[in-house]
Amino acid sequence: MSRKSKTTEEMDRQSMIRLTWRRLKRRKTAMGGLVVFILLFAVALLADVIAPYGPNEMIPGEQLRAPSWRHPMGTDILGRDVLSRVIYGSRISIYVGFVSMLMAVLIGVPMGLVAGYYGKIIDQVIMRAVDIMLAFPIFLLAILIMVVLGASSTNVCVALAIVYIPRFARIVRGSVLSIRENEYMEAVEALGIRKWRVFFLHILPNCLAPVMVVASLSIGVAILAEASLSFLGMGTQPPTPSWGSDLRDAIGLMEINPWLAIFPGSAILVTVLSINLLGDGLRDAIDPRLK
Amino acid sequence: MNTEAGALLEIQDLEVVFHLEEGPLKAVDGAMLTVKTERVLGLVGESGCGKSVTAKSILRLVPQPPGEIVAGKAIFQGQDLLKIPRDRLRKEYRGKQISMIFQDPMTSLNPVFSVGDQLAEVFTTHRGMGKKEALEASAEILERVGIPSAHRRIRDYPHQFSGGMRQRVMIAMALACAPKFLIADEPTTALDVTIQAQILELMKELQREMRSAILLITHNLGVVAEMAHEVAVMYAGQIVESCPVEEFFDNPRHPYSIGLLRSFPGMVPKGERILSIPGSIPDMLNPPPGCRFHPRCQEAMPRCRRESPPDRMAGDNHHVRCWLHV
Amino acid sequence: MSRFVLKRAAFLIPTFLGITLVVFMAMQMIPGDPILALLQDNYTEELAQQLRVKLGLDRPVPVQYVMWLKRLVTGDWGTSILSKRPVLEEILHRLPVTLELLVLALTAALVIAVPVGVISAIRPNTFLDYSAMTLTILGISLPEFFLGALLLLVFSLNLQWLPATSFVPISENLWQNLRHMLLPALTLGLPRAALIARLVRNSMLEVTRQDYIDAARAKGLSEFLVINKHALKNALIPTVTVVGLQIGYLIGGAIIVESLFALPGIGSFGIDAILQRDYPMVQAFAIVASSGFLLSNVLVDLVYTVLDPRIRLE
Ligand SMILES: Nc1ncnc2c1ncn2[C@@H]1O[C@H](COP(=O)(O)OP(=O)(O)OP(=O)(O)O)[C@@H](O)[C@H]1O
Ligand code: SF4
Ligand SMILES: [Mg+2]
């Protein structure tokens, strides 16, 4: 009997994923976001092939050029090709976006599961810690962690992961609690199905939807935060190409060559926009009522 | 003697469509209804058959989008309410000549404004009263619907009232301008049985006092027997039978009406079995062809599957929509 | 005051203690000897030992925390390594600029967001709605420093309507002060406006589906009253919660905006302190900014109770 209920539940889950995908496909803006994001991913992977110059290659006598055929985005004060730097800069953004999100999910989701599933003291301890973390303004907490860790792109990942862990923990705990309250869970437990099976076959999959939505949107937040930290001089350090730190260098030169600011800035905008469109579409597709 | 009463409201060929992502949903499909002056018409039918949408259409409260009233008339004292300018509808009819009471008193009062404030709005809108005068009038009418220490309670918020009290407030609000016509959409469904009886009693009393006509939507045939003079039965967006109340209980014609009566506990004589109608209401996105009821009808004939039956008279004031009665 | 507010206020103290603990631990974890940073060139072994005893750094860490907390609460926040002036003084000196920036930004955000959200919601899926929602998703994807750079480029450098990176205190000349604050406030406020507008739209759509809105229409109220009185007040309740959370983002954004526009607030000051390793300033900055967020949430709770009688009268 349990075998049967398992297979039907699995079927339900598969059909839910298919249904979500079908709904997502109908949303043109979400699909646009997905396509753009895949393109950006490809650009980051193939930077060595696509970029006309190296990211730190200084071309003698070609400083601060306006966009031209030779340099579609112009050159910076050191004579580096801005297009090439923007292309290489995508690596940092996507790296930080994904790695920090994955770290946060890998730590935050189990934390939430444990808190929600075991309850009592464990729950109390985890949730008080979560509350305190959430009491900090998100960007301030990231800055504070960066002060401790020291500026580097990898540390940015760690800092943003720490910032996002409590958010995932809270969401997952919430859904675990609501699932546990379900009568159907009581039935499952009454059947004497082993705990870890309940955990992996019933509880975990049911937390997936909200985690996916927050995870997709958190990639965008992380990319914005990396750029902001680098803009403040606390993230990726020069000469590594990063859109945020390149923009920092461009501000003082804006009167002479505004393109230096516009291209890396637009790159951030396009990347985060594509993720937000995708994340929004995903949320609508998973739960159309939330529209 | 009652049959002489003139028509106050006539709904003709009403069609309401909801444009949904999955496709158009025809919630009301050619409904015909007549409410007579100073009389109570009971509108019955299963959940989702279009009763509320029909009622809301009269005051053009169907949410648009996704809803749209695509055809039909709602003639109230010679005026087609579906045609007149919105502003006129609002100023002369809504809340003044025609009022509405909703199913769930828990959700039909705005939780963030005091009861007095919400009641007073009727007086400031339709009677041109000042705020203070309107509050005074509100307290009076609250008193009239049986709310103790009304002068004090007008300052309270909806969540401080019980369900029955809230429905009294809704009734007060609806009757504030002594309307000629009251639409009551399942006014007691959400209430306890004892409270139900009190609210119905109050409505009956006020109906007599104010001489209003009522369109009373309900699931409860007991309420119909108690309150209504005429009955209309709705199925899948259509009125399938309408007749005076005695006729409905003594001599129902439409197989669906008969099924409803057999499935209602209070209506079945002792010792007989309660028989629920087999099957469920059709998917309104893809309604069955021909007679909408044929998949569930025990009398269904081949013709019923192909052609929609016309509305025919089956006696004095007795309309039926069924191939058995053509 | 309602139980709700009291209940929320009861969390204030433990949360504040939690914040101080996190900041304290962060400061402990910073690599390097703090005494070295404090003394810099004057470093001698003897002076260092004296200072260690004075600051209690020779005691166990929990004791250090308690002593540190005591100094914090009594206003003894130490001396800035850079300016050699008391940290508290420096902070108080710069706080008004940051507060003004935050208030202006939040006001701008709300003044823009609420009408846009309401109009989009009452005309859903029209051209107007689509345009507004496209703009708002652009807005939430825009980093503050890039938006600020664009505004600077257009309004200061090209059109020369507004001053660029300079500042006039509010006490000196209100008009000039506002001219200097306009771009920073917009830079900070517009992305928040975008997010809040989306939220107002969604909660208006939700609220206008409710029975009491039908009931208000059925009474014969004008559409203006139905929307702006009955629907809006309800829609603002969930909005207020999110605005409360957005204040956290505003505080983070203020750090960036102050740096970009060279405003002498505690945000830009904090970043300078971090980059120059002025740790007494850094910890004060962290505590002030997070306590500010905490207090703003109490204010938000108060607004909440004003809007929602169910909570006020609980
Ligand atoms: N706002 C709406 N959007 C989409 N569909 C709607 C909307 N309102 C009603 N409908 C659809 O119209 C049909 C008729 O609904 P209606 O509310 O009139 O039923 P009802 O007879 O009043 O049922 P109940 O007895 O449950 O109140 C239903 O199929 C319903 O799904
Ligand atoms: S028309 Fe046919 S199917 Fe429909 S109710 Fe009459 S007998 Fe039944
Ligand atoms: Mg209904």
PDB file of C-alpha atoms in Angstrom, chain B residues 288-291 294-295 297 300-308 323:
ATOM      1  CA  PRO B 288     -22.249  19.424 -22.249  1.00  0.00           C
ATOM      2  CA  PRO B 289     -24.159  20.023 -25.483  1.00  0.00           C
ATOM      3  CA  GLY B 290     -27.935  19.906 -25.617  1.00  0.00           C
ATOM      4  CA  CYS B 291     -29.631  19.980 -22.236  1.00  0.00           C
ATOM      5  CA  HIS B 294     -28.591  15.315 -19.545  1.00  0.00           C
ATOM      6  CA  PRO B 295     -25.474  13.574 -18.163  1.00  0.00           C
ATOM      7  CA  CYS B 297     -30.793  13.084 -15.901  1.00  0.00           C
ATOM      8  CA  ALA B 300     -32.667  11.842 -20.721  1.00  0.00           C
ATOM      9  CA  MET B 301     -33.667  11.111 -24.314  1.00  0.00           C
ATOM     10  CA  PRO B 302     -31.447  11.103 -27.399  1.00  0.00           C
ATOM     11  CA  ARG B 303     -32.729  14.530 -28.274  1.00  0.00           C
ATOM     12  CA  CYS B 304     -31.560  15.915 -24.931  1.00  0.00           C
ATOM     13  CA  ARG B 305     -27.962  15.243 -25.923  1.00  0.00           C
ATOM     14  CA  ARG B 306     -28.217  17.253 -29.123  1.00  0.00           C
ATOM     15  CA  GLU B 307     -30.586  20.139 -28.619  1.00  0.00           C
ATOM     16  CA  SER B 308     -31.016  22.559 -25.807  1.00  0.00           C
ATOM     17  CA  TRP B 323     -37.879  18.326 -23.460  1.00  0.00           C
TER      18      TRP B 323
END
